[in-house]
Short mmCIF file of N, CA and C in Angstrom, two decimals:
data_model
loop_
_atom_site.label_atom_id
_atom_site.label_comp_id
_atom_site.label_asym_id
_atom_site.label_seq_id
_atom_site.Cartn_x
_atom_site.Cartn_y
_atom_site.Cartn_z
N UNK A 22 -43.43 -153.33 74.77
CA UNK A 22 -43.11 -152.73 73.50
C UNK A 22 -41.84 -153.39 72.96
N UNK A 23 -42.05 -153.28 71.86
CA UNK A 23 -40.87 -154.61 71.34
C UNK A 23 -39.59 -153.73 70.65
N UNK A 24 -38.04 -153.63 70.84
CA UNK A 24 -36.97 -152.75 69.93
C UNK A 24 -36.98 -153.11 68.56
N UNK A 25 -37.05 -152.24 68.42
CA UNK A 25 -36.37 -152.24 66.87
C UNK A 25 -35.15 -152.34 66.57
N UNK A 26 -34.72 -152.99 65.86
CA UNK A 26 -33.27 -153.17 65.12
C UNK A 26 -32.75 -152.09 64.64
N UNK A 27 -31.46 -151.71 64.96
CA UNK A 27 -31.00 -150.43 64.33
C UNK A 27 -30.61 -150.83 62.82
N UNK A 28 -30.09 -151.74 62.03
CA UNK A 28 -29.93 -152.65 60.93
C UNK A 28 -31.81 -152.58 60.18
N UNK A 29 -31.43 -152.35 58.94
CA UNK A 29 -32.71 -152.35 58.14
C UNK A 29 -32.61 -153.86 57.42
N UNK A 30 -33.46 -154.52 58.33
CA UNK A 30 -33.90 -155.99 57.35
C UNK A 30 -34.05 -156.14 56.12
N UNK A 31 -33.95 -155.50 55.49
CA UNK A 31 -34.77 -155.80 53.75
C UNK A 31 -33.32 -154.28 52.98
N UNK A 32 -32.45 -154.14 53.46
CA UNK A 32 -31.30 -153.17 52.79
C UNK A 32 -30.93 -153.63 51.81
N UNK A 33 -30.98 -154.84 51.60
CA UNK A 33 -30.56 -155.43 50.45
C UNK A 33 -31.28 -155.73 49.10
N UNK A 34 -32.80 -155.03 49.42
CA UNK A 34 -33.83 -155.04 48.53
C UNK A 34 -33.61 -153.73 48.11
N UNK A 35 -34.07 -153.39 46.77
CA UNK A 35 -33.89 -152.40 45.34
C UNK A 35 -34.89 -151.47 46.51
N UNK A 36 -35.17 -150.45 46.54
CA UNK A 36 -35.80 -149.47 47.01
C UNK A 36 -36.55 -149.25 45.84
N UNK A 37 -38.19 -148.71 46.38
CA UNK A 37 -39.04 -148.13 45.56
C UNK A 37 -38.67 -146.96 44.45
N UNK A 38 -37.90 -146.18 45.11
CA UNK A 38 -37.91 -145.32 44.23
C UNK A 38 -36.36 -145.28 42.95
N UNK A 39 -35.89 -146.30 43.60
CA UNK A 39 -34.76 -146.74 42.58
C UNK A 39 -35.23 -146.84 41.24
N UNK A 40 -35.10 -146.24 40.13
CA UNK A 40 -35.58 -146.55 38.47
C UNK A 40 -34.57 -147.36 37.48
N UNK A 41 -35.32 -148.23 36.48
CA UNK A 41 -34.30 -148.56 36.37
C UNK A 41 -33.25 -147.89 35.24
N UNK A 42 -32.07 -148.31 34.88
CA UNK A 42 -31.83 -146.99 34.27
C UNK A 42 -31.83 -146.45 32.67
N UNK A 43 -32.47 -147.81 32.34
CA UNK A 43 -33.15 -147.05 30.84
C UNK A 43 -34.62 -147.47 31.04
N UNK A 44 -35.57 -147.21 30.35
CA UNK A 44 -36.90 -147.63 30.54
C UNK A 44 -37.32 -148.49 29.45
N UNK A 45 -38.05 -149.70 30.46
CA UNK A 45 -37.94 -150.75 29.10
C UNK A 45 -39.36 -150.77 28.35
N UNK A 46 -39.16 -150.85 27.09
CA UNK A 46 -40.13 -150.63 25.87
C UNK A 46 -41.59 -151.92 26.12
N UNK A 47 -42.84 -151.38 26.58
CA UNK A 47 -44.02 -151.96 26.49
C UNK A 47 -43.65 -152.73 25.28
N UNK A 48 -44.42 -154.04 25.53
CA UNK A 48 -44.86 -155.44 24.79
C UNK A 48 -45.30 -155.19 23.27
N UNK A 49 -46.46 -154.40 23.68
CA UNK A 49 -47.61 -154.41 22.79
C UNK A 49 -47.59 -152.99 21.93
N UNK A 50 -47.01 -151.82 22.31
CA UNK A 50 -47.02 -150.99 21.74
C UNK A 50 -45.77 -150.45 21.45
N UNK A 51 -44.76 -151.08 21.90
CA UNK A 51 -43.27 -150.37 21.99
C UNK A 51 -42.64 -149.17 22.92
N UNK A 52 -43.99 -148.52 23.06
CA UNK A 52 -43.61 -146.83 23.50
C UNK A 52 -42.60 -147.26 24.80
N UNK A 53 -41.69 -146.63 25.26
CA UNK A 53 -41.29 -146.50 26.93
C UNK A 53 -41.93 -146.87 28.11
N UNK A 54 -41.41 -147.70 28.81
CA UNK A 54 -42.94 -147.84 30.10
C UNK A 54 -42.71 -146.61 31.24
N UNK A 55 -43.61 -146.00 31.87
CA UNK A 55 -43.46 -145.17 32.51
C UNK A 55 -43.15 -145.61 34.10
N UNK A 56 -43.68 -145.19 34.94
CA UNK A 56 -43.56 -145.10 36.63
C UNK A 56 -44.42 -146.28 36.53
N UNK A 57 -45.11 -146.79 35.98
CA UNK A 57 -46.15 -148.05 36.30
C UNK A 57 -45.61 -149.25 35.75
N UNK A 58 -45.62 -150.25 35.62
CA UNK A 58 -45.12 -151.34 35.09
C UNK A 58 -46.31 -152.28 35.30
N UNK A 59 -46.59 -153.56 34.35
CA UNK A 59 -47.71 -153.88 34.70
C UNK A 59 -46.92 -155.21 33.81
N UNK A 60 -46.72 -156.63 34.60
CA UNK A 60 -46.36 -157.75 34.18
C UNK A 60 -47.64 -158.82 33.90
N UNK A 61 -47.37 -158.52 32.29
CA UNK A 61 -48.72 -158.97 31.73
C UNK A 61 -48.17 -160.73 30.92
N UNK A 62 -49.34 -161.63 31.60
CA UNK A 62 -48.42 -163.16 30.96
C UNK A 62 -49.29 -163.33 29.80
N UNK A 63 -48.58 -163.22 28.00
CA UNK A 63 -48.81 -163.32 27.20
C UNK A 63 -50.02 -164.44 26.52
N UNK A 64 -49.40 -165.67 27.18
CA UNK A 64 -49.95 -166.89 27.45
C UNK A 64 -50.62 -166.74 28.56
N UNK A 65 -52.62 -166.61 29.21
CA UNK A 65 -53.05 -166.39 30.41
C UNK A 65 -52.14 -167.51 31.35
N UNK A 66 -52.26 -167.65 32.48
CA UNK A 66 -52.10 -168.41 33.44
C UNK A 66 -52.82 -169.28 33.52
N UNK A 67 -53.94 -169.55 33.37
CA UNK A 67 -55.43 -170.33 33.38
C UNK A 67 -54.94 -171.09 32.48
N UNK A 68 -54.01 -170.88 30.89
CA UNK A 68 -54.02 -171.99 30.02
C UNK A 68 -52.69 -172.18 29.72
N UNK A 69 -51.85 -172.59 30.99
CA UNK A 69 -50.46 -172.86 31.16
C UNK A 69 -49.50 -171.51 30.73
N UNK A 70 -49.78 -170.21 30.32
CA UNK A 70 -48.47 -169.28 30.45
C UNK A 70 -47.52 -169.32 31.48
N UNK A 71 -46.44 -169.07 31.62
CA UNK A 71 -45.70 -168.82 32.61
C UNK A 71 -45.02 -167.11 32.22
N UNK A 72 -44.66 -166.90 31.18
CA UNK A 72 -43.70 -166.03 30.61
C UNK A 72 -44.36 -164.82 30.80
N UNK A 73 -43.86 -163.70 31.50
CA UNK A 73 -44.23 -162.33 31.51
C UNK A 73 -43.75 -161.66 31.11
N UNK A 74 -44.42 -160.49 30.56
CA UNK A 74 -43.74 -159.17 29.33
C UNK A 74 -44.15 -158.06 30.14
N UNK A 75 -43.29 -157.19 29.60
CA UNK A 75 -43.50 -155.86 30.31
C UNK A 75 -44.53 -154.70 29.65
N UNK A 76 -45.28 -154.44 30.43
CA UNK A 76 -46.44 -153.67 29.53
C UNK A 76 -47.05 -152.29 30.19
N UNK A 77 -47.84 -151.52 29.53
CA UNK A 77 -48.74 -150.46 29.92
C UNK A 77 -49.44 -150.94 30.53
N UNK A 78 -50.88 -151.02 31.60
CA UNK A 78 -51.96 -151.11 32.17
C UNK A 78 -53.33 -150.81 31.46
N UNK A 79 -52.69 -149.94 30.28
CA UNK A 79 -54.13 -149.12 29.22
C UNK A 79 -53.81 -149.90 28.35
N UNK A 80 -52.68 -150.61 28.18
CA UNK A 80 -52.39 -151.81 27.14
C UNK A 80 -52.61 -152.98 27.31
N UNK A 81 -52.41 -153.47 28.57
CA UNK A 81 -53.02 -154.79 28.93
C UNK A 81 -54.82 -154.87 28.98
N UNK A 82 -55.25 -153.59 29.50
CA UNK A 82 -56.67 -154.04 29.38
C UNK A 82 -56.99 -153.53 28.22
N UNK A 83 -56.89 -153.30 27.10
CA UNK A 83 -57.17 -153.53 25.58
C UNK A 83 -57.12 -154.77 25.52
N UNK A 84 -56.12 -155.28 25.42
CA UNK A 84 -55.97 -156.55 25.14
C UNK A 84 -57.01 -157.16 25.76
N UNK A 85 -57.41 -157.19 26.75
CA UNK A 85 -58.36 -158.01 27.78
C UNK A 85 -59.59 -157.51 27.15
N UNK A 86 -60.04 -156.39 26.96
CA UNK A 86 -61.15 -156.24 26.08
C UNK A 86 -61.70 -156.66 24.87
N UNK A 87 -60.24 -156.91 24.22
CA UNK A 87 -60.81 -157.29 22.78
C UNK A 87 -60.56 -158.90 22.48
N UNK A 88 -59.61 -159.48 23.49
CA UNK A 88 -59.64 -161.08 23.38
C UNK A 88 -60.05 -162.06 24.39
N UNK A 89 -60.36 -163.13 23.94
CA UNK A 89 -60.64 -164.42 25.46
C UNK A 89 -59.27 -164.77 25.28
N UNK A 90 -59.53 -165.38 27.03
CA UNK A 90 -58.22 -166.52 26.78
C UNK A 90 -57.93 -167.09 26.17
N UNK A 91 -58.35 -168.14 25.37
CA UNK A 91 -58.44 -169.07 24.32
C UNK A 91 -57.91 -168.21 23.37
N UNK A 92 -57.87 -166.86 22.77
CA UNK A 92 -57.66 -166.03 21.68
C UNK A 92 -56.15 -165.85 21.80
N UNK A 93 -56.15 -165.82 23.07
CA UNK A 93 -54.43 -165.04 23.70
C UNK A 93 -53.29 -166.25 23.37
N UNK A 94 -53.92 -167.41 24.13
CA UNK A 94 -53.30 -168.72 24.10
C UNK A 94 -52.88 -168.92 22.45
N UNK A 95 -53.59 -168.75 21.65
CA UNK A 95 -53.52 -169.00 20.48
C UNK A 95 -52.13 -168.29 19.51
N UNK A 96 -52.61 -166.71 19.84
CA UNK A 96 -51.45 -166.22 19.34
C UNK A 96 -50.44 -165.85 20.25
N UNK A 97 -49.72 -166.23 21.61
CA UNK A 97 -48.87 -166.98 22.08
C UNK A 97 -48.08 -165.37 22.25
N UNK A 98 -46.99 -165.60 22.01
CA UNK A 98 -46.07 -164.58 22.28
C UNK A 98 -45.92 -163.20 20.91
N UNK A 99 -46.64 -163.40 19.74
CA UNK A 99 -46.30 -162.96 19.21
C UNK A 99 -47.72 -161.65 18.87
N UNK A 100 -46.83 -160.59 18.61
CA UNK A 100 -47.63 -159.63 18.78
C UNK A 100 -48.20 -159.13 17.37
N UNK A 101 -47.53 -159.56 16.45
CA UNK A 101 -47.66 -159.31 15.05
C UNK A 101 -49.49 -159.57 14.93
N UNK A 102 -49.55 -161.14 15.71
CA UNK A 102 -51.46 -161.57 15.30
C UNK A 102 -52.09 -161.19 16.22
N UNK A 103 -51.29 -160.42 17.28
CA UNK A 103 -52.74 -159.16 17.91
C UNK A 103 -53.11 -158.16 17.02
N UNK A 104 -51.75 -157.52 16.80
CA UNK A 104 -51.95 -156.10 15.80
C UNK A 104 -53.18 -156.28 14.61
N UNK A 105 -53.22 -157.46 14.08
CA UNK A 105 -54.05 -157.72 12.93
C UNK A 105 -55.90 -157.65 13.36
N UNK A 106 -55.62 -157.36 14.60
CA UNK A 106 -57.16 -157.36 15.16
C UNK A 106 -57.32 -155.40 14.95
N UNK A 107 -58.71 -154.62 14.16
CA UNK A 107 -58.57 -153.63 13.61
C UNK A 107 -58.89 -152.63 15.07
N UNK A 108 -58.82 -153.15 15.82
CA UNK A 108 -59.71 -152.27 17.60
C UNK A 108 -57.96 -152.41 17.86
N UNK A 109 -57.30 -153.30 18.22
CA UNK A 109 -55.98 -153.15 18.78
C UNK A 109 -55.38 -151.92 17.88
N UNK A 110 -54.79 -152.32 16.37
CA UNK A 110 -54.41 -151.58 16.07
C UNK A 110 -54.47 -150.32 15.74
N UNK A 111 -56.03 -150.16 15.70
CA UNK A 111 -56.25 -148.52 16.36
C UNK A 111 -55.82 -147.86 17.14
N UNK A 112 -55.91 -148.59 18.31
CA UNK A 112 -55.85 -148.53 19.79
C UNK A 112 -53.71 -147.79 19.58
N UNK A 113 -53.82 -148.90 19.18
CA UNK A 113 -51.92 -149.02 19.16
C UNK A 113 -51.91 -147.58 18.64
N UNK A 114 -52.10 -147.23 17.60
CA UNK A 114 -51.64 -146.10 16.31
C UNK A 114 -52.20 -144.73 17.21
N UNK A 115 -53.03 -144.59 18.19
CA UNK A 115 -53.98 -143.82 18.84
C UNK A 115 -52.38 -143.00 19.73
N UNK A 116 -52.31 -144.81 20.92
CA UNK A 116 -51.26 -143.79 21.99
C UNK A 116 -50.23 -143.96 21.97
N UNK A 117 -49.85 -144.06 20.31
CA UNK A 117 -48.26 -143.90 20.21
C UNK A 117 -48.02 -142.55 20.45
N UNK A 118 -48.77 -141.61 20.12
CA UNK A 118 -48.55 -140.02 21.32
C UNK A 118 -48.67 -139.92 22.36
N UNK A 119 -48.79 -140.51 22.86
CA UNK A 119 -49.13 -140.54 24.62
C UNK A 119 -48.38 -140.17 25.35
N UNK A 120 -47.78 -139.88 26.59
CA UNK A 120 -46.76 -139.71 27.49
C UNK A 120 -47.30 -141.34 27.95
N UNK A 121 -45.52 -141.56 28.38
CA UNK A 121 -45.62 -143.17 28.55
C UNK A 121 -46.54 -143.42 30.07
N UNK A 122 -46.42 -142.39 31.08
CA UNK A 122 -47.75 -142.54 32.21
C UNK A 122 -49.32 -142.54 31.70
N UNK A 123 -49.42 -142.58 30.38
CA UNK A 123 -50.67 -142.00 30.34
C UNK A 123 -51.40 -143.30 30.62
N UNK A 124 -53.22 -142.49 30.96
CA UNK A 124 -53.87 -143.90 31.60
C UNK A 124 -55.41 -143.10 31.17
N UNK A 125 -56.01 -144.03 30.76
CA UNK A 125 -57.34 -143.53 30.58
C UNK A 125 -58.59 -144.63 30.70
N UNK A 126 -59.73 -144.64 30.34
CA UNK A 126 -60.74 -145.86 31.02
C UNK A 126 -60.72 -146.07 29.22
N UNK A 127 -60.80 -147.39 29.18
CA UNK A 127 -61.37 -148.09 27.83
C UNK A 127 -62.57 -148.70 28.08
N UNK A 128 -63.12 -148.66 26.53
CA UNK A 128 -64.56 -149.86 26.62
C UNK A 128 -64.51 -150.88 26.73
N UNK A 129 -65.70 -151.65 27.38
CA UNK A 129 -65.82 -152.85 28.04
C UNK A 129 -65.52 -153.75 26.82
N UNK A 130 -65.74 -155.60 27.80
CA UNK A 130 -65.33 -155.95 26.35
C UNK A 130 -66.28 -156.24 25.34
N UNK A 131 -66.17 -156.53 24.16
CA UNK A 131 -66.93 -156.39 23.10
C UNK A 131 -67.08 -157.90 22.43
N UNK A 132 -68.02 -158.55 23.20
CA UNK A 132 -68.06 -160.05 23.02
C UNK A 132 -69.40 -160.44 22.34
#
């Protein structure tokens, strides 16, 4: 049986339940992000993104529902030429009431 170290290896890592101490505002909708965080790359990965934004999970897969890669790549970082799509901005105007945990199933995508 092997000892354990009385010293915690990883003490110097942020603990789970550490928050941080304001909550930073989703990408795509603005609202507060809640207990979930979901690092969504604006630009896919598949067509050179590197850059990640901080987002909802009910917000990232909208997005994934209503665009291809090729769509995403296109309008790049800017969120202004998602909004102009009339399913997002529904979507958007819908859970700006939401509690920022909220999570629900969306429709598939619509291709």
């Amino acid at each position: 049986m092997a000892r354990r170290s009385k010293q915690d290896p990883y003490d110097h890592l942020p603990k789970e339940n550490d928050a941080p101490a304001s909550p930073v505002p989703c990408w795509l909708c603005g609202r507060p992000t809640g207990q979930t965080i979901v690092w969504h790359h604006p630009v896919p990965k598949s067509r050179g993104g590197r850059d990640v934004v901080p987002m909802h999970s009910i917000c990232q897969q909208t997005l994934i529902a209503n665009f291809t890669n090729s769509e995403l790549q296109r309008h790049g970082t800017e969120v202004a030429g998602l909004l102009d799509n009339p399913n997002v901005r529904k979507f958007v105007d819908w859970v700006a009431k939401k509690d920022p945990d909220f999570t629900a199933t969306i429709t598939k995508k619509q291709r």
